[in-house]
PDB file of C-alpha atoms in Angstrom:
ATOM      1  CA  MET A   1      -3.393  35.496  35.483  1.00  0.00           C
ATOM      2  CA  GLU A   2      -4.468  37.087  32.212  1.00  0.00           C
ATOM      3  CA  ALA A   3      -0.838  37.373  31.119  1.00  0.00           C
ATOM      4  CA  THR A   4      -0.238  33.672  31.887  1.00  0.00           C
ATOM      5  CA  THR A   5      -3.351  32.615  29.978  1.00  0.00           C
ATOM      6  CA  LEU A   6      -2.396  34.750  27.000  1.00  0.00           C
ATOM      7  CA  PHE A   7       1.109  33.273  26.985  1.00  0.00           C
ATOM      8  CA  THR A   8      -0.273  29.719  27.088  1.00  0.00           C
ATOM      9  CA  LEU A   9      -2.679  30.361  24.223  1.00  0.00           C
ATOM     10  CA  SER A  10       0.078  31.978  22.183  1.00  0.00           C
ATOM     11  CA  PHE A  11       2.348  28.972  22.758  1.00  0.00           C
ATOM     12  CA  LEU A  12      -0.341  26.506  21.714  1.00  0.00           C
ATOM     13  CA  PHE A  13      -1.119  28.514  18.590  1.00  0.00           C
ATOM     14  CA  LEU A  14       2.561  28.662  17.665  1.00  0.00           C
ATOM     15  CA  PHE A  15       2.950  24.896  18.205  1.00  0.00           C
ATOM     16  CA  PHE A  16      -0.100  24.131  16.097  1.00  0.00           C
ATOM     17  CA  THR A  17       0.857  26.352  13.165  1.00  0.00           C
ATOM     18  CA  THR A  18       4.484  25.205  13.230  1.00  0.00           C
ATOM     19  CA  ASN A  19       3.777  21.480  13.308  1.00  0.00           C
ATOM     20  CA  TYR A  20       0.544  21.215  11.356  1.00  0.00           C
ATOM     21  CA  GLY A  21       2.281  21.324   7.984  1.00  0.00           C
ATOM     22  CA  VAL A  22       4.808  18.698   9.075  1.00  0.00           C
ATOM     23  CA  TYR A  23       2.179  16.269  10.300  1.00  0.00           C
ATOM     24  CA  ALA A  24      -0.232  16.879   7.428  1.00  0.00           C
ATOM     25  CA  SER A  25       2.465  16.307   4.815  1.00  0.00           C
ATOM     26  CA  ARG A  26       3.121  12.895   6.342  1.00  0.00           C
ATOM     27  CA  GLY A  27      -0.516  11.814   6.469  1.00  0.00           C
ATOM     28  CA  ILE A  28      -1.054  12.517  10.182  1.00  0.00           C
ATOM     29  CA  SER A  29      -3.952  14.432  11.653  1.00  0.00           C
ATOM     30  CA  ILE A  30      -3.250  16.027  15.035  1.00  0.00           C
ATOM     31  CA  LEU A  31      -6.974  16.557  15.527  1.00  0.00           C
ATOM     32  CA  ASP A  32      -8.329  13.074  14.853  1.00  0.00           C
ATOM     33  CA  LYS A  33      -7.796   9.969  16.937  1.00  0.00           C
ATOM     34  CA  GLU A  34      -5.520   7.269  15.588  1.00  0.00           C
ATOM     35  CA  PRO A  35      -7.203   5.305  12.779  1.00  0.00           C
ATOM     36  CA  PRO A  36      -7.775   1.566  13.253  1.00  0.00           C
ATOM     37  CA  ALA A  37      -5.059  -0.931  12.412  1.00  0.00           C
ATOM     38  CA  VAL A  38      -5.083  -2.888   9.155  1.00  0.00           C
ATOM     39  CA  LEU A  39      -5.833  -6.582   9.722  1.00  0.00           C
ATOM     40  CA  ASP A  40      -4.195  -9.468   7.905  1.00  0.00           C
ATOM     41  CA  LEU A  41      -5.985 -12.583   6.674  1.00  0.00           C
ATOM     42  CA  ASN A  42      -5.716 -14.121  10.154  1.00  0.00           C
ATOM     43  CA  GLY A  43      -7.274 -11.111  11.860  1.00  0.00           C
ATOM     44  CA  ASN A  44      -3.971  -9.867  13.303  1.00  0.00           C
ATOM     45  CA  GLU A  45      -2.707  -6.308  12.975  1.00  0.00           C
ATOM     46  CA  LEU A  46      -0.437  -5.670   9.997  1.00  0.00           C
ATOM     47  CA  GLN A  47       3.125  -5.015  11.201  1.00  0.00           C
ATOM     48  CA  LYS A  48       5.579  -2.645   9.555  1.00  0.00           C
ATOM     49  CA  GLY A  49       8.713  -4.261   8.195  1.00  0.00           C
ATOM     50  CA  GLN A  50       7.129  -7.734   8.071  1.00  0.00           C
ATOM     51  CA  ASP A  51       6.653  -9.690   4.831  1.00  0.00           C
ATOM     52  CA  TYR A  52       3.142 -10.115   3.410  1.00  0.00           C
ATOM     53  CA  TYR A  53       1.590 -11.436   0.225  1.00  0.00           C
ATOM     54  CA  LEU A  54      -1.016  -9.240  -1.470  1.00  0.00           C
ATOM     55  CA  LEU A  55      -3.816 -11.617  -2.439  1.00  0.00           C
ATOM     56  CA  PRO A  56      -6.306 -10.138  -4.930  1.00  0.00           C
ATOM     57  CA  SER A  57      -9.852 -10.549  -3.635  1.00  0.00           C
ATOM     58  CA  ILE A  58     -11.616 -11.631  -6.826  1.00  0.00           C
ATOM     59  CA  LEU A  59     -13.994 -14.424  -7.788  1.00  0.00           C
ATOM     60  CA  LEU A  60     -12.218 -17.174  -9.717  1.00  0.00           C
ATOM     61  CA  PRO A  61     -13.152 -20.548 -11.229  1.00  0.00           C
ATOM     62  CA  PHE A  62     -12.256 -23.701  -9.330  1.00  0.00           C
ATOM     63  CA  LEU A  63      -8.477 -24.320  -9.064  1.00  0.00           C
ATOM     64  CA  TYR A  64      -7.662 -20.844 -10.409  1.00  0.00           C
ATOM     65  CA  THR A  65      -5.561 -18.541  -8.265  1.00  0.00           C
ATOM     66  CA  ALA A  66      -4.322 -14.971  -8.638  1.00  0.00           C
ATOM     67  CA  ALA A  67      -1.238 -13.023  -7.611  1.00  0.00           C
ATOM     68  CA  ILE A  68       0.531  -9.729  -8.239  1.00  0.00           C
ATOM     69  CA  ILE A  69       3.633 -10.436 -10.333  1.00  0.00           C
ATOM     70  CA  PRO A  70       6.369  -8.003 -11.449  1.00  0.00           C
ATOM     71  CA  GLY A  71       7.037  -8.127 -15.172  1.00  0.00           C
ATOM     72  CA  ILE A  72       9.743  -6.338 -17.129  1.00  0.00           C
ATOM     73  CA  TYR A  73       8.111  -4.350 -19.929  1.00  0.00           C
ATOM     74  CA  ARG A  74      11.337  -2.783 -21.180  1.00  0.00           C
ATOM     75  CA  PRO A  75      14.781  -2.149 -19.613  1.00  0.00           C
ATOM     76  CA  GLY A  76      14.327   0.154 -16.642  1.00  0.00           C
ATOM     77  CA  THR A  77      10.547  -0.284 -16.429  1.00  0.00           C
ATOM     78  CA  THR A  78       9.026  -3.076 -14.359  1.00  0.00           C
ATOM     79  CA  TRP A  79       5.232  -3.209 -14.313  1.00  0.00           C
ATOM     80  CA  LEU A  80       3.154  -4.835 -11.594  1.00  0.00           C
ATOM     81  CA  GLN A  81       0.437  -6.990 -13.077  1.00  0.00           C
ATOM     82  CA  LEU A  82      -2.336  -9.332 -12.032  1.00  0.00           C
ATOM     83  CA  GLU A  83      -1.720 -12.932 -13.071  1.00  0.00           C
ATOM     84  CA  ILE A  84      -4.541 -15.487 -13.033  1.00  0.00           C
ATOM     85  CA  GLU A  85      -3.395 -19.064 -13.577  1.00  0.00           C
ATOM     86  CA  VAL A  86      -4.377 -22.663 -12.855  1.00  0.00           C
ATOM     87  CA  PHE A  87      -2.291 -23.909  -9.944  1.00  0.00           C
ATOM     88  CA  THR A  88      -3.304 -26.627  -7.503  1.00  0.00           C
ATOM     89  CA  TYR A  89      -1.461 -25.046  -4.580  1.00  0.00           C
ATOM     90  CA  GLY A  90      -1.802 -21.444  -5.626  1.00  0.00           C
ATOM     91  CA  ILE A  91       0.619 -18.792  -6.810  1.00  0.00           C
ATOM     92  CA  LYS A  92       1.708 -16.244  -4.260  1.00  0.00           C
ATOM     93  CA  GLY A  93       3.803 -13.652  -6.056  1.00  0.00           C
ATOM     94  CA  LEU A  94       6.568 -11.979  -4.060  1.00  0.00           C
ATOM     95  CA  PRO A  95       6.235 -10.754  -0.467  1.00  0.00           C
ATOM     96  CA  VAL A  96       6.176  -7.020   0.234  1.00  0.00           C
ATOM     97  CA  THR A  97       6.800  -4.911   3.312  1.00  0.00           C
ATOM     98  CA  PHE A  98       4.989  -1.767   4.445  1.00  0.00           C
ATOM     99  CA  SER A  99       6.827   1.227   5.920  1.00  0.00           C
ATOM    100  CA  PRO A 100       4.834   4.237   7.204  1.00  0.00           C
ATOM    101  CA  THR A 101       6.066   7.652   6.087  1.00  0.00           C
ATOM    102  CA  ASN A 102       4.741   9.337   9.234  1.00  0.00           C
ATOM    103  CA  LEU A 103       6.338   9.807  12.651  1.00  0.00           C
ATOM    104  CA  ASN A 104       4.198   7.190  14.380  1.00  0.00           C
ATOM    105  CA  GLU A 105       6.338   4.767  16.382  1.00  0.00           C
ATOM    106  CA  ASP A 106       3.531   2.201  16.558  1.00  0.00           C
ATOM    107  CA  ALA A 107       4.601  -1.131  15.086  1.00  0.00           C
ATOM    108  CA  SER A 108       1.174  -1.625  13.470  1.00  0.00           C
ATOM    109  CA  ILE A 109       0.064  -0.346  10.076  1.00  0.00           C
ATOM    110  CA  HIS A 110      -3.071   1.823  10.237  1.00  0.00           C
ATOM    111  CA  VAL A 111      -5.682   2.595   7.594  1.00  0.00           C
ATOM    112  CA  SER A 112      -5.605   5.917   5.747  1.00  0.00           C
ATOM    113  CA  THR A 113      -1.975   6.699   6.621  1.00  0.00           C
ATOM    114  CA  TYR A 114       0.759   7.153   4.039  1.00  0.00           C
ATOM    115  CA  LEU A 115       3.224   4.315   3.592  1.00  0.00           C
ATOM    116  CA  ASN A 116       5.749   2.830   1.191  1.00  0.00           C
ATOM    117  CA  ILE A 117       5.314  -0.609  -0.366  1.00  0.00           C
ATOM    118  CA  LYS A 118       8.400  -2.504  -1.432  1.00  0.00           C
ATOM    119  CA  TYR A 119       9.607  -5.999  -2.088  1.00  0.00           C
ATOM    120  CA  SER A 120      11.721  -7.667   0.572  1.00  0.00           C
ATOM    121  CA  ASN A 121      15.335  -6.520   0.796  1.00  0.00           C
ATOM    122  CA  GLU A 122      16.317 -10.186   0.960  1.00  0.00           C
ATOM    123  CA  LEU A 123      15.248 -10.691  -2.652  1.00  0.00           C
ATOM    124  CA  PRO A 124      17.948 -10.219  -5.305  1.00  0.00           C
ATOM    125  CA  PRO A 125      17.566  -7.049  -7.425  1.00  0.00           C
ATOM    126  CA  VAL A 126      16.757  -9.091 -10.526  1.00  0.00           C
ATOM    127  CA  PHE A 127      14.788  -6.238 -12.046  1.00  0.00           C
ATOM    128  CA  GLY A 128      17.698  -3.801 -11.922  1.00  0.00           C
ATOM    129  CA  GLU A 129      15.876  -1.030 -10.078  1.00  0.00           C
ATOM    130  CA  SER A 130      14.534   0.016  -6.710  1.00  0.00           C
ATOM    131  CA  PRO A 131      12.069  -2.486  -5.166  1.00  0.00           C
ATOM    132  CA  VAL A 132       9.838   0.404  -4.010  1.00  0.00           C
ATOM    133  CA  TRP A 133       6.413   0.688  -5.650  1.00  0.00           C
ATOM    134  CA  LYS A 134       5.464   3.963  -7.319  1.00  0.00           C
ATOM    135  CA  VAL A 135       2.858   5.473  -9.626  1.00  0.00           C
ATOM    136  CA  LEU A 136       4.331   6.215 -13.027  1.00  0.00           C
ATOM    137  CA  GLU A 137       3.679   9.829 -13.962  1.00  0.00           C
ATOM    138  CA  GLY A 138       2.177  10.410 -17.362  1.00  0.00           C
ATOM    139  CA  PHE A 139      -0.933   9.720 -19.420  1.00  0.00           C
ATOM    140  CA  GLU A 140      -1.240   6.144 -18.137  1.00  0.00           C
ATOM    141  CA  PRO A 141      -0.615   6.077 -14.366  1.00  0.00           C
ATOM    142  CA  PHE A 142       0.642   2.510 -14.023  1.00  0.00           C
ATOM    143  CA  VAL A 143       2.091   1.157 -10.786  1.00  0.00           C
ATOM    144  CA  THR A 144       5.724   0.176 -11.289  1.00  0.00           C
ATOM    145  CA  LEU A 145       8.939  -0.435  -9.399  1.00  0.00           C
ATOM    146  CA  GLY A 146      11.801   2.064  -9.188  1.00  0.00           C
ATOM    147  CA  GLY A 147      10.300   4.376  -6.576  1.00  0.00           C
ATOM    148  CA  ALA A 148      11.965   6.417  -3.824  1.00  0.00           C
ATOM    149  CA  GLU A 149      10.581   6.313  -0.288  1.00  0.00           C
ATOM    150  CA  GLU A 150      10.638  10.106   0.125  1.00  0.00           C
ATOM    151  CA  ASP A 151       8.857  10.731  -3.195  1.00  0.00           C
ATOM    152  CA  ARG A 152       5.082  11.254  -2.995  1.00  0.00           C
ATOM    153  CA  SER A 153       4.623   9.152  -6.137  1.00  0.00           C
ATOM    154  CA  SER A 154       5.716   6.223  -3.920  1.00  0.00           C
ATOM    155  CA  TRP A 155       3.210   6.988  -1.151  1.00  0.00           C
ATOM    156  CA  PHE A 156       0.097   4.851  -0.793  1.00  0.00           C
ATOM    157  CA  LYS A 157      -2.676   4.420   1.748  1.00  0.00           C
ATOM    158  CA  ILE A 158      -4.517   1.253   2.751  1.00  0.00           C
ATOM    159  CA  ASP A 159      -8.267   1.816   3.084  1.00  0.00           C
ATOM    160  CA  LYS A 160     -11.141  -0.540   3.813  1.00  0.00           C
ATOM    161  CA  ALA A 161     -12.750  -1.981   0.694  1.00  0.00           C
ATOM    162  CA  SER A 162     -15.739  -3.599   2.382  1.00  0.00           C
ATOM    163  CA  GLU A 163     -17.991  -2.849   5.326  1.00  0.00           C
ATOM    164  CA  ILE A 164     -18.824  -6.555   5.574  1.00  0.00           C
ATOM    165  CA  ASP A 165     -15.371  -8.159   5.535  1.00  0.00           C
ATOM    166  CA  ASN A 166     -12.953  -6.240   7.768  1.00  0.00           C
ATOM    167  CA  ARG A 167      -9.974  -8.058   6.228  1.00  0.00           C
ATOM    168  CA  THR A 168     -10.517  -6.719   2.696  1.00  0.00           C
ATOM    169  CA  TYR A 169      -8.675  -3.549   1.705  1.00  0.00           C
ATOM    170  CA  LYS A 170      -7.737  -1.394  -1.263  1.00  0.00           C
ATOM    171  CA  LEU A 171      -4.684   0.709  -2.094  1.00  0.00           C
ATOM    172  CA  VAL A 172      -5.034   4.446  -2.647  1.00  0.00           C
ATOM    173  CA  SER A 173      -2.360   6.648  -4.224  1.00  0.00           C
ATOM    174  CA  SER A 174      -1.168   9.933  -2.743  1.00  0.00           C
ATOM    175  CA  SER A 175      -3.312  11.685  -5.369  1.00  0.00           C
ATOM    176  CA  GLY A 176      -6.414  10.073  -3.857  1.00  0.00           C
ATOM    177  CA  ARG A 177      -7.141   7.670  -6.715  1.00  0.00           C
ATOM    178  CA  ASP A 178      -7.679   3.950  -6.186  1.00  0.00           C
ATOM    179  CA  VAL A 179      -5.284   1.301  -7.455  1.00  0.00           C
ATOM    180  CA  GLY A 180      -7.118  -0.977  -9.867  1.00  0.00           C
ATOM    181  CA  ILE A 181      -6.527  -2.833 -13.128  1.00  0.00           C
ATOM    182  CA  SER A 182      -5.785  -1.611 -16.653  1.00  0.00           C
ATOM    183  CA  ASN A 183      -6.451  -4.039 -19.524  1.00  0.00           C
ATOM    184  CA  ARG A 184      -5.110  -1.958 -22.376  1.00  0.00           C
ATOM    185  CA  THR A 185      -2.179  -3.991 -23.697  1.00  0.00           C
ATOM    186  CA  TYR A 186      -2.763  -7.475 -25.158  1.00  0.00           C
ATOM    187  CA  GLY A 187      -4.978  -8.487 -22.249  1.00  0.00           C
ATOM    188  CA  THR A 188      -2.260  -7.862 -19.643  1.00  0.00           C
ATOM    189  CA  LYS A 189      -3.878  -6.837 -16.382  1.00  0.00           C
ATOM    190  CA  ARG A 190      -1.518  -4.175 -15.052  1.00  0.00           C
ATOM    191  CA  LEU A 191      -1.898  -2.363 -11.768  1.00  0.00           C
ATOM    192  CA  ALA A 192      -2.825   1.258 -12.434  1.00  0.00           C
ATOM    193  CA  LEU A 193      -4.863   4.100 -10.998  1.00  0.00           C
ATOM    194  CA  ALA A 194      -8.453   3.344 -11.955  1.00  0.00           C
ATOM    195  CA  ASP A 195     -12.081   4.205 -11.240  1.00  0.00           C
ATOM    196  CA  GLU A 196     -12.685   0.727  -9.795  1.00  0.00           C
ATOM    197  CA  ALA A 197     -10.395  -0.421  -6.991  1.00  0.00           C
ATOM    198  CA  LEU A 198      -8.848  -3.880  -6.799  1.00  0.00           C
ATOM    199  CA  SER A 199      -9.418  -5.387  -3.356  1.00  0.00           C
ATOM    200  CA  PHE A 200      -6.736  -7.273  -1.452  1.00  0.00           C
ATOM    201  CA  TYR A 201      -6.140  -9.556   1.484  1.00  0.00           C
ATOM    202  CA  PHE A 202      -2.798  -9.450   3.290  1.00  0.00           C
ATOM    203  CA  LYS A 203      -1.354 -12.865   4.106  1.00  0.00           C
ATOM    204  CA  PRO A 204       1.742 -13.177   6.345  1.00  0.00           C
ATOM    205  CA  ALA A 205       4.587 -14.702   4.336  1.00  0.00           C
ATOM    206  CA  LYS A 206       5.567 -16.835   7.320  1.00  0.00           C
ATOM    207  CA  ASP A 207       2.289 -18.747   6.906  1.00  0.00           C
ATOM    208  CA  GLY A 208       3.717 -20.476   3.832  1.00  0.00           C
ATOM    209  CA  LEU A 209       2.003 -20.966   0.497  1.00  0.00           C
ATOM    210  CA  ALA A 210      -0.815 -18.574  -0.219  1.00  0.00           C
ATOM    211  CA  THR A 211      -4.167 -19.786  -1.415  1.00  0.00           C
ATOM    212  CA  SER A 212      -6.969 -17.838  -3.006  1.00  0.00           C
ATOM    213  CA  LYS A 213      -9.950 -16.970  -0.848  1.00  0.00           C
TER     214      LYS A 213
END
């Protein structure tokens, strides 16, 4: 009996030490229960591989709307920036998809788990680079296109941004910093790692035109 118990404990220890690094590197905890699912604007669970609009959750004047728009800064560098314009029916930007980097086979996207963000594969590569979002390494950590899914600079988490509204979220980089807004260049509001997070709603692209909330 003692030999059997010792063998079982040894097996469990070996399994834990062998797999812990694999799971941890992919944003999975084998000790904690599965985190809650991210909810879209309709209260439904966010689904991997589906198209969604990221709607900035900010206060705007009447008839003003906001969207995240890619803009070419120079050849080979496409920034992601916040555009605020006057549009009767709203601007929606381009839809993105979310793809978890972990081994979870669940079709839903969960908070605090690593994932890739990229523009739909159905969109033409007009920007001449990968549609995967990434954090640009350097003095100014802007969020740009041109990422690689296996690269940690292209890993983000979705975390809750409000305890009151369970549909409001923020993006967090793999370094643990929030994605917010940088206003450094000629008033352009670029996505970048910042001390203050920019909050988002996720609207299913199949719902049609997006409107500000």
